[in-house]
PDB file of C-alpha atoms in Angstrom:
ATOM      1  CA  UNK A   1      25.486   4.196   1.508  1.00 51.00           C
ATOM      2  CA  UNK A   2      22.111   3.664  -0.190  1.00 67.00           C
ATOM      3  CA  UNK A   3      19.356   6.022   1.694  1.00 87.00           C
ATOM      4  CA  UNK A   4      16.292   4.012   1.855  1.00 93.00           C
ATOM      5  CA  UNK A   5      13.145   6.010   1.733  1.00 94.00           C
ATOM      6  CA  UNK A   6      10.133   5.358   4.211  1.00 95.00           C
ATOM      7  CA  UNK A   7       7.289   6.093   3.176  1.00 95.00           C
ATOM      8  CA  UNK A   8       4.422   8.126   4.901  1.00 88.00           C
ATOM      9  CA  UNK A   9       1.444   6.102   4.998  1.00 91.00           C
ATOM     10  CA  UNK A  10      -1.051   7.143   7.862  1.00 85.00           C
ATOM     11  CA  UNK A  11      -3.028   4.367   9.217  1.00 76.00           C
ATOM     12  CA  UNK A  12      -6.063   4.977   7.226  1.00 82.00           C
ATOM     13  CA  UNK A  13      -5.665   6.301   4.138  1.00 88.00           C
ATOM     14  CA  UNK A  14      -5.273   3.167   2.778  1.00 96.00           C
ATOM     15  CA  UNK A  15      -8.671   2.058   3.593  1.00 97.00           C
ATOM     16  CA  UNK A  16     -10.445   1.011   0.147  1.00 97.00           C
ATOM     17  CA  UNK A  17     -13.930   2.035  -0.502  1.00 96.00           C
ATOM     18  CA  UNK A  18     -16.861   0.411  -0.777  1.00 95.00           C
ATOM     19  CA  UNK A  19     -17.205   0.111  -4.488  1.00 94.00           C
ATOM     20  CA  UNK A  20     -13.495  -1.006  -4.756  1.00 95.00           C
ATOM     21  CA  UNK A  21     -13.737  -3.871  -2.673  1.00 97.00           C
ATOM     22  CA  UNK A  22     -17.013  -5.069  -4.155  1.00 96.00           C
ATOM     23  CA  UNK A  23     -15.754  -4.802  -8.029  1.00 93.00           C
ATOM     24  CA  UNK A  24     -13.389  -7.697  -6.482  1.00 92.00           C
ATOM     25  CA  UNK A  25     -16.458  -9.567  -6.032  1.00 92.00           C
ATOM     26  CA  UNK A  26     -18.023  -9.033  -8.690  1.00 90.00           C
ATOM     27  CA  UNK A  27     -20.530  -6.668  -7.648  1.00 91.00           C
ATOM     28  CA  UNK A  28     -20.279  -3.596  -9.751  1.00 88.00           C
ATOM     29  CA  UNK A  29     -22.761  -0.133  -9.544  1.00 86.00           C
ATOM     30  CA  UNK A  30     -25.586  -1.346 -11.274  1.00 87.00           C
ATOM     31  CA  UNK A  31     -25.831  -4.464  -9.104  1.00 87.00           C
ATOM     32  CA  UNK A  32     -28.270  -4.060  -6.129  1.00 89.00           C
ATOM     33  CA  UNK A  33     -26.140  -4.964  -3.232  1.00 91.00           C
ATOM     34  CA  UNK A  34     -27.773  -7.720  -0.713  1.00 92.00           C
ATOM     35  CA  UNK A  35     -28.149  -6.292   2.823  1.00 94.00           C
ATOM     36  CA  UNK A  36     -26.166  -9.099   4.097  1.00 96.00           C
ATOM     37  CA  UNK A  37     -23.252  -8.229   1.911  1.00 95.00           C
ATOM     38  CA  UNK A  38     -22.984  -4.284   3.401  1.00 96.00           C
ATOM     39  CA  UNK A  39     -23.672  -5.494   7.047  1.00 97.00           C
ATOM     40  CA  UNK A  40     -20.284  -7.542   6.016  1.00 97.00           C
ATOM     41  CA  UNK A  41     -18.351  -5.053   4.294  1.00 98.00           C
ATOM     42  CA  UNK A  42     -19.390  -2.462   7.012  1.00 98.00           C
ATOM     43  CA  UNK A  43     -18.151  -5.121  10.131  1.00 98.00           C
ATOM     44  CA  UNK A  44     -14.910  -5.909   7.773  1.00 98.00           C
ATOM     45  CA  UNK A  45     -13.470  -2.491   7.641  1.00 98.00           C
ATOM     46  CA  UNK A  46     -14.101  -1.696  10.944  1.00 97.00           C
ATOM     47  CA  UNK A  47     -12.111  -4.458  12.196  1.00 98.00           C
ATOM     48  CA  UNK A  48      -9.168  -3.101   9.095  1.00 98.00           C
ATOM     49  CA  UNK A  49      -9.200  -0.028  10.857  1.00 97.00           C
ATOM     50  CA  UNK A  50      -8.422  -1.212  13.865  1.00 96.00           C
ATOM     51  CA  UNK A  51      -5.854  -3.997  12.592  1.00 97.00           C
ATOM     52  CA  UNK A  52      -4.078  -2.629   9.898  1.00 96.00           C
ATOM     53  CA  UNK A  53      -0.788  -0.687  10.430  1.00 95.00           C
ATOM     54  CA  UNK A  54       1.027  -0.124   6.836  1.00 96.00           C
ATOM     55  CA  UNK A  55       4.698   0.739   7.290  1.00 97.00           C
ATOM     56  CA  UNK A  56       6.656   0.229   3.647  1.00 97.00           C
ATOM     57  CA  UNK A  57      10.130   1.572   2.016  1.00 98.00           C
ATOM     58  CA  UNK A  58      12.362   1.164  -0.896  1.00 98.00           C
ATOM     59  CA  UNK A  59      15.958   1.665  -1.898  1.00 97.00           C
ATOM     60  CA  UNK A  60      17.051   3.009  -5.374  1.00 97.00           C
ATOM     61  CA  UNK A  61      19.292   0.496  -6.803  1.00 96.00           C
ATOM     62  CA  UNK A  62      21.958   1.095  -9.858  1.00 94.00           C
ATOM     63  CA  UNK A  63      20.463  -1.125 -13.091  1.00 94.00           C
ATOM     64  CA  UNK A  64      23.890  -3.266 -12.889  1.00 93.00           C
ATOM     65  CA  UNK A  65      23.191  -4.469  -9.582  1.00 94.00           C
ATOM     66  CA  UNK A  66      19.547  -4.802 -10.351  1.00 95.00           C
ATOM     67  CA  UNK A  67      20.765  -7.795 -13.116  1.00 94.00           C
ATOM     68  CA  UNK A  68      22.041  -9.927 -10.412  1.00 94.00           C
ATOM     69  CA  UNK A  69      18.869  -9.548  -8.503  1.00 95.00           C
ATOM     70  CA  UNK A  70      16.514  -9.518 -10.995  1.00 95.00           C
ATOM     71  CA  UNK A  71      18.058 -12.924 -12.017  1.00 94.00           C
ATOM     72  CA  UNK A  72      17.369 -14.537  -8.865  1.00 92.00           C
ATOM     73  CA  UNK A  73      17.719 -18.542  -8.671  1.00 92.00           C
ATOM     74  CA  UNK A  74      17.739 -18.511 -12.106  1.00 92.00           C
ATOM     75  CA  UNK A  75      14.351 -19.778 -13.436  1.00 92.00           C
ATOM     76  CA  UNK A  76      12.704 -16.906 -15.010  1.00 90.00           C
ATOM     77  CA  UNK A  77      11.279 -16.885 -18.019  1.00 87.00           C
ATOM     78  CA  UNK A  78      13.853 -16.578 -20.965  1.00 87.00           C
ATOM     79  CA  UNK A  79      12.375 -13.277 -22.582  1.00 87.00           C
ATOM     80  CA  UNK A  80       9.675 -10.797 -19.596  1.00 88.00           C
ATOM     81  CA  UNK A  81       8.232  -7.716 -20.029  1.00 89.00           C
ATOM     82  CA  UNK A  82       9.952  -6.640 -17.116  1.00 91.00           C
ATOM     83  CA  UNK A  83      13.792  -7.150 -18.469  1.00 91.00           C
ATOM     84  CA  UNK A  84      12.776  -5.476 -21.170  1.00 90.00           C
ATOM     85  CA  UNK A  85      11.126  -2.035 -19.335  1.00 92.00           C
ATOM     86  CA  UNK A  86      13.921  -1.550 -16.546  1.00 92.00           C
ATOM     87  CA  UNK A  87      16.716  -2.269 -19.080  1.00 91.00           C
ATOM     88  CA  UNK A  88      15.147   1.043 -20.736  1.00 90.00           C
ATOM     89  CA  UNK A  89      14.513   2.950 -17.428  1.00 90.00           C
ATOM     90  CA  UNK A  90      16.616   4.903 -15.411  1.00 82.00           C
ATOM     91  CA  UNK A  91      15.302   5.227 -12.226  1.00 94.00           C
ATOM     92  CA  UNK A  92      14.512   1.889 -10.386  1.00 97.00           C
ATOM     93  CA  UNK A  93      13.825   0.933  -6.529  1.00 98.00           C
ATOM     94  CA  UNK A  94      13.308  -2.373  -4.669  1.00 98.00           C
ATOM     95  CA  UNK A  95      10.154  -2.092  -2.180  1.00 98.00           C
ATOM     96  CA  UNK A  96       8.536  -3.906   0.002  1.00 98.00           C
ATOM     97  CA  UNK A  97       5.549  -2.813   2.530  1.00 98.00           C
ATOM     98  CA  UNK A  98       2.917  -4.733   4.659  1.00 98.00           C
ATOM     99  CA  UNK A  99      -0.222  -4.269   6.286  1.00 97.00           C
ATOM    100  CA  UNK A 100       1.353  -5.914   9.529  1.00 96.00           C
ATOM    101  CA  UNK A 101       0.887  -9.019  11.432  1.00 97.00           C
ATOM    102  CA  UNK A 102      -2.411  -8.537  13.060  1.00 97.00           C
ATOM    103  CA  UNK A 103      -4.526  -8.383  10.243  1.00 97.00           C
ATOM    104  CA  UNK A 104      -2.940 -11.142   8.307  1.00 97.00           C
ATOM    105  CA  UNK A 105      -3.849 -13.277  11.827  1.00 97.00           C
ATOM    106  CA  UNK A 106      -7.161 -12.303  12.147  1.00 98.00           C
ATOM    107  CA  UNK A 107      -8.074 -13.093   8.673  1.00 98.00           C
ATOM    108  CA  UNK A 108      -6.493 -16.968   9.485  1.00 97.00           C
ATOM    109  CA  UNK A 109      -7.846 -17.038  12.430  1.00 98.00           C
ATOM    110  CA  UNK A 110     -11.850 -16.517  11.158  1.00 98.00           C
ATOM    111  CA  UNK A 111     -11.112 -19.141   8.000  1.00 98.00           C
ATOM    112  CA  UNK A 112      -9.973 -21.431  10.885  1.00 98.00           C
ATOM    113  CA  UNK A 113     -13.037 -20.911  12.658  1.00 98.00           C
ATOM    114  CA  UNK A 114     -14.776 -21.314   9.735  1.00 98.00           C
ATOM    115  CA  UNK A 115     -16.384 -17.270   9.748  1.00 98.00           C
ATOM    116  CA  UNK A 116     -15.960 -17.822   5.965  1.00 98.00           C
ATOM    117  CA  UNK A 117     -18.113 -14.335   5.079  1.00 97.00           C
ATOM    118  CA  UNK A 118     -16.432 -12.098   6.984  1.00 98.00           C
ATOM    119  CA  UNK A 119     -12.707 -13.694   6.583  1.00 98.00           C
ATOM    120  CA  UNK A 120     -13.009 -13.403   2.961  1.00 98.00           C
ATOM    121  CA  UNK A 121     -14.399  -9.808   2.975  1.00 98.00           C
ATOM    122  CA  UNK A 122     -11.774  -8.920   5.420  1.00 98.00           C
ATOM    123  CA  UNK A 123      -9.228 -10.536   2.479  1.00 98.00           C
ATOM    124  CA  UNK A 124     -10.490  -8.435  -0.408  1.00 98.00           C
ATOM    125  CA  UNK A 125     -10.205  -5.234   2.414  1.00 98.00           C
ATOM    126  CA  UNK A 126      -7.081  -6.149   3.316  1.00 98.00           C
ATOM    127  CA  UNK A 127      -6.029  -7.437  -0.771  1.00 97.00           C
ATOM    128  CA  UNK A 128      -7.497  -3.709  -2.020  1.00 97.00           C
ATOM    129  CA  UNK A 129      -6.037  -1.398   0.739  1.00 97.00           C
ATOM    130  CA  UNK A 130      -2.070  -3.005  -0.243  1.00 97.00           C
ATOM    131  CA  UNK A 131      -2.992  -1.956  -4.241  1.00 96.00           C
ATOM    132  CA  UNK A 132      -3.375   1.113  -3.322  1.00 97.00           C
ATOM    133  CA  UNK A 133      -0.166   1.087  -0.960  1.00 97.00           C
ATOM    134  CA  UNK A 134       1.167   0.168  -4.176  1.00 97.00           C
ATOM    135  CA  UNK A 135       0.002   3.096  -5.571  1.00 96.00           C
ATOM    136  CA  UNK A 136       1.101   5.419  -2.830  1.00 96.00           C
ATOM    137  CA  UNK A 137       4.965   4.080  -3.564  1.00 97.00           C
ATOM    138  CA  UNK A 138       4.589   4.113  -7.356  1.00 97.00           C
ATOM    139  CA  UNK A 139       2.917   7.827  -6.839  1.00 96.00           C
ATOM    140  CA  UNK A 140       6.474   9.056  -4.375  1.00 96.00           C
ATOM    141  CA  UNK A 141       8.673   7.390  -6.260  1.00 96.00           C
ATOM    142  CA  UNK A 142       7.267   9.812  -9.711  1.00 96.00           C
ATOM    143  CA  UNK A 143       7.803  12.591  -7.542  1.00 96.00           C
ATOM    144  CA  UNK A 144      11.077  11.967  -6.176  1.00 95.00           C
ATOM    145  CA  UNK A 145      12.148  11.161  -9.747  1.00 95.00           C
ATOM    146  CA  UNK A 146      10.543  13.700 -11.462  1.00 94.00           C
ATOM    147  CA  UNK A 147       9.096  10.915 -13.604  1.00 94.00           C
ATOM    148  CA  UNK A 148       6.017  10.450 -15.596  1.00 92.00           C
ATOM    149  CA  UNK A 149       4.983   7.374 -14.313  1.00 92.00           C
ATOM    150  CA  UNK A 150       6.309   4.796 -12.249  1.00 95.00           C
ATOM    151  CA  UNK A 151       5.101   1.043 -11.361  1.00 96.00           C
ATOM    152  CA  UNK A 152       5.312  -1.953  -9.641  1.00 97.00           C
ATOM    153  CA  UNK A 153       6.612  -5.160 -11.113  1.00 95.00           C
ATOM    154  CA  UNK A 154       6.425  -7.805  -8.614  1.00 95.00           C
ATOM    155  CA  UNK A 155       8.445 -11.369  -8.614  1.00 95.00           C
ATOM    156  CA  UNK A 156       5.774 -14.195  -8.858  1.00 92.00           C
ATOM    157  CA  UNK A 157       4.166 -12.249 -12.045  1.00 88.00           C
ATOM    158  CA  UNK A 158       4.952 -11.356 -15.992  1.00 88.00           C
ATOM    159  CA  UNK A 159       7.314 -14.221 -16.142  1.00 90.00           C
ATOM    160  CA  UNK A 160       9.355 -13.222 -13.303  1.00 92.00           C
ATOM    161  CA  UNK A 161      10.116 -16.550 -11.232  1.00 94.00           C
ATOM    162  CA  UNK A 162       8.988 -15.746  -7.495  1.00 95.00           C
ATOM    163  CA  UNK A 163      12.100 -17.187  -5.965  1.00 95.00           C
ATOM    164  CA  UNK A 164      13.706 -13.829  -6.555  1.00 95.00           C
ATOM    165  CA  UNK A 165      12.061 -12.670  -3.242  1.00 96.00           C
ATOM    166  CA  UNK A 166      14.982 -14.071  -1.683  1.00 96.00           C
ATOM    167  CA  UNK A 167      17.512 -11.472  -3.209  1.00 96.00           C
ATOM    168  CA  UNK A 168      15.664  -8.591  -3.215  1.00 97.00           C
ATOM    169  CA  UNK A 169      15.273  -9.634   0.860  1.00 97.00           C
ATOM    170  CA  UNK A 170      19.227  -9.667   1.091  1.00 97.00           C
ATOM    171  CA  UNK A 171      19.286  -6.210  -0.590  1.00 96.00           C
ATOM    172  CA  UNK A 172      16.525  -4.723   1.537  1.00 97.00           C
ATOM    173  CA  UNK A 173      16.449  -6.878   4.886  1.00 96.00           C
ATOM    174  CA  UNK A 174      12.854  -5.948   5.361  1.00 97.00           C
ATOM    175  CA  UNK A 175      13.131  -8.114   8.557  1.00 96.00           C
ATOM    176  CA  UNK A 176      13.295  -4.287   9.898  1.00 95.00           C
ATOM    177  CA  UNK A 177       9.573  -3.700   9.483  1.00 96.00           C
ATOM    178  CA  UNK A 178       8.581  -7.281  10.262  1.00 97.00           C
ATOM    179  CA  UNK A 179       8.344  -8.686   6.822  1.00 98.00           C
ATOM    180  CA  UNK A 180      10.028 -12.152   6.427  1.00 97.00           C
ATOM    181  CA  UNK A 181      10.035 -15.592   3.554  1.00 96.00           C
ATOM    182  CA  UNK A 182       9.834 -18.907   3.705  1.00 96.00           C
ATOM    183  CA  UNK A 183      11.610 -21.918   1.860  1.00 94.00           C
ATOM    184  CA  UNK A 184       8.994 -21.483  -0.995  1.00 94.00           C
ATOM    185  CA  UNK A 185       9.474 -17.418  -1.362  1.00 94.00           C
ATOM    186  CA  UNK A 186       5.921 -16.266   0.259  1.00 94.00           C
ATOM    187  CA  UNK A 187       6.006 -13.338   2.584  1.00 97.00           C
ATOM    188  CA  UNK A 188       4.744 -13.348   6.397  1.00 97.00           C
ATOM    189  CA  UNK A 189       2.855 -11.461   6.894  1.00 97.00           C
ATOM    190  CA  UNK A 190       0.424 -12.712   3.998  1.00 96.00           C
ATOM    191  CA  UNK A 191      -0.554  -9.030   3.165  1.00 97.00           C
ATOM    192  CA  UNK A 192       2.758  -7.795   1.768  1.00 97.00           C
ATOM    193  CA  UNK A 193       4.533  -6.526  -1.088  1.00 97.00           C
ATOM    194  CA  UNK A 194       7.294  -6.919  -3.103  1.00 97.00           C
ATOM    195  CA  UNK A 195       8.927  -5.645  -6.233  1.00 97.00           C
ATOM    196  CA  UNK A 196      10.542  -3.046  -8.320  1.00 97.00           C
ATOM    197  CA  UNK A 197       9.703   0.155  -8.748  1.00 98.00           C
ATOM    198  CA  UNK A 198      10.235   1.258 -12.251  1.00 96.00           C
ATOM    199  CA  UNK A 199      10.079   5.002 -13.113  1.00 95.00           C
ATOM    200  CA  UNK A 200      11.226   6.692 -16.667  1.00 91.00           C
ATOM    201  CA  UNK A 201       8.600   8.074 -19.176  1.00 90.00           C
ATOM    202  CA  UNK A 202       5.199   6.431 -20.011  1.00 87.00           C
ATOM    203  CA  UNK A 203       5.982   4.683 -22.907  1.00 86.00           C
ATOM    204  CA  UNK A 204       8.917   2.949 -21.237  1.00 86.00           C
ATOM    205  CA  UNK A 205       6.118   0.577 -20.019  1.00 86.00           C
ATOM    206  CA  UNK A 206       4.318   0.072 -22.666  1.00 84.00           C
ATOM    207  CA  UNK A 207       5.053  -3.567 -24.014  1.00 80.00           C
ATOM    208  CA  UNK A 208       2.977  -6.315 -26.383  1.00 79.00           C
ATOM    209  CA  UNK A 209       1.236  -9.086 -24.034  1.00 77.00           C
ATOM    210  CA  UNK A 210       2.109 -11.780 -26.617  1.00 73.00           C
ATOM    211  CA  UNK A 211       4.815 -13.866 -23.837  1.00 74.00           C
ATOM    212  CA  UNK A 212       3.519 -17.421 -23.554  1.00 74.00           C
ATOM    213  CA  UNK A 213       2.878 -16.596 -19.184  1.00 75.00           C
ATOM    214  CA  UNK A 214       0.102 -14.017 -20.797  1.00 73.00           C
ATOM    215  CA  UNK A 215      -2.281 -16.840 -22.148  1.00 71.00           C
ATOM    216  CA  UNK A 216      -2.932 -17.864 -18.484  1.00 73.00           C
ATOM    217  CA  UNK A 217      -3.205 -13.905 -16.850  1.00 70.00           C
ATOM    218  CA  UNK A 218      -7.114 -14.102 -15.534  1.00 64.00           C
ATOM    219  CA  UNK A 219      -7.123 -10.100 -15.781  1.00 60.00           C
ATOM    220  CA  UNK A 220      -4.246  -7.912 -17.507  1.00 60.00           C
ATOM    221  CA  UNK A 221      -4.338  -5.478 -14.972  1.00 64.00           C
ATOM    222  CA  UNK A 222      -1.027  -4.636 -16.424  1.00 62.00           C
ATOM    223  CA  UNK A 223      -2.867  -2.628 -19.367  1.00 53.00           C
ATOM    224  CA  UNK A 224      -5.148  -0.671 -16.706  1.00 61.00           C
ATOM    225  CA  UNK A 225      -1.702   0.086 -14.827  1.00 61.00           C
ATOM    226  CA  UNK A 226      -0.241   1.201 -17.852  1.00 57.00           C
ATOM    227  CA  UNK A 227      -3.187   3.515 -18.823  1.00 56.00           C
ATOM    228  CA  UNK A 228      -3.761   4.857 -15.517  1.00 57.00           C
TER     229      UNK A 228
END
């Protein structure tokens, strides 16, 4: 039987900081920061902390029976990074984690209202504290590998079609920790992830963003991941 392997998040260490959560607005160091703007991000995380319960876990998974999956409904791209990095890697994992329910609510529940400021900085929160979930998982799953780097590699990105959600569900029946999909492959709650973990050496994921899907990336964060 597979052993799936929980993973130890405490309820806030995955609260992003300050200067993380305003890069995603375009605010770097150097820009003065309106008054307005802190008062937000300052009311925003408190409410995180008090809504946000992270629970995630993956299963290692054999690279045969990763095809199958990986394959999903059949409409990825014809030639992905991602084929071409776990067909060269050893160690892989499916994952999934989430922030929970309530969070995901209360950031619908202020757009409905129409608290636009403080639903969207609640968003980029709640957007930057599951990266670095991410990073947690990619960080154990090294460790348990004895691997020099591990990532992420989600469906939905790098040519990989997003309908293979619905196989990597079957495989990990995240229903467990509250995660479920609908008909078009998005997770409830909103602020989840998916994926595979990949883990091998460093250079295993290094690969030339010349696919046709990397005209239209807004931000290559695949090279920072890589780098990192």
């Amino acid at each position: 039987m597979i052993k799936t392997i929980h993973l130890p998040f405490r309820k806030n260490e995955l609260v992003p900081s300050k200067q993380q959560v305003l890069a995603t607005m375009g605010i770097d160091r150097s820009t003065p920061v309106p008054p307005e703007v802190e008062d937000l991000f300052e009311q925003g995380i408190e409410e995180f902390k008090s809504l946000s319960d992270p629970i995630g876990f993956y299963k290692p998974i054999a690279k045969k029976e990763l095809e199958d999956i990986y394959e999903g409904k059949g409409q990825n791209e014809m030639e992905t990074p991602i084929k071409l990095i776990y067909k060269r890697s050893d160690q892989l994992a499916l994952f999934i984690c989430t922030l929970g329910e309530k969070v995901s609510k209360r950031i619908d529940i202020l757009m409905k209202e129409k608290d636009y400021p403080l639903g969207y900085m609640l968003d980029r929160i709640a957007s930057e504290s599951a990266e670095l979930a991410v990073e947690k998982a990619e960080q154990h799953f090294a460790d348990q590998t004895n691997s020099d780097k591990a990532l992420l590699y989600s469906p939905g990105y790098c040519g990989w079609h997003i309908t293979a959600q619905e196989k990597i569900f079957e495989f990990l029946k995240p229903e467990t920790i509250g995660v479920t999909i609908n008909e078009s492959s998005l997770m409830t709650p909103v602020k989840s992830v998916s994926g595979i973990l990949i883990a091998g050496k460093r250079s295993n994921h290094n690969f030339k963003n010349n696919y046709s899907f990397c005209k239209s990336c807004q931000n290559f964060a695949c090279r920072e991941r890589i780098k990192s």
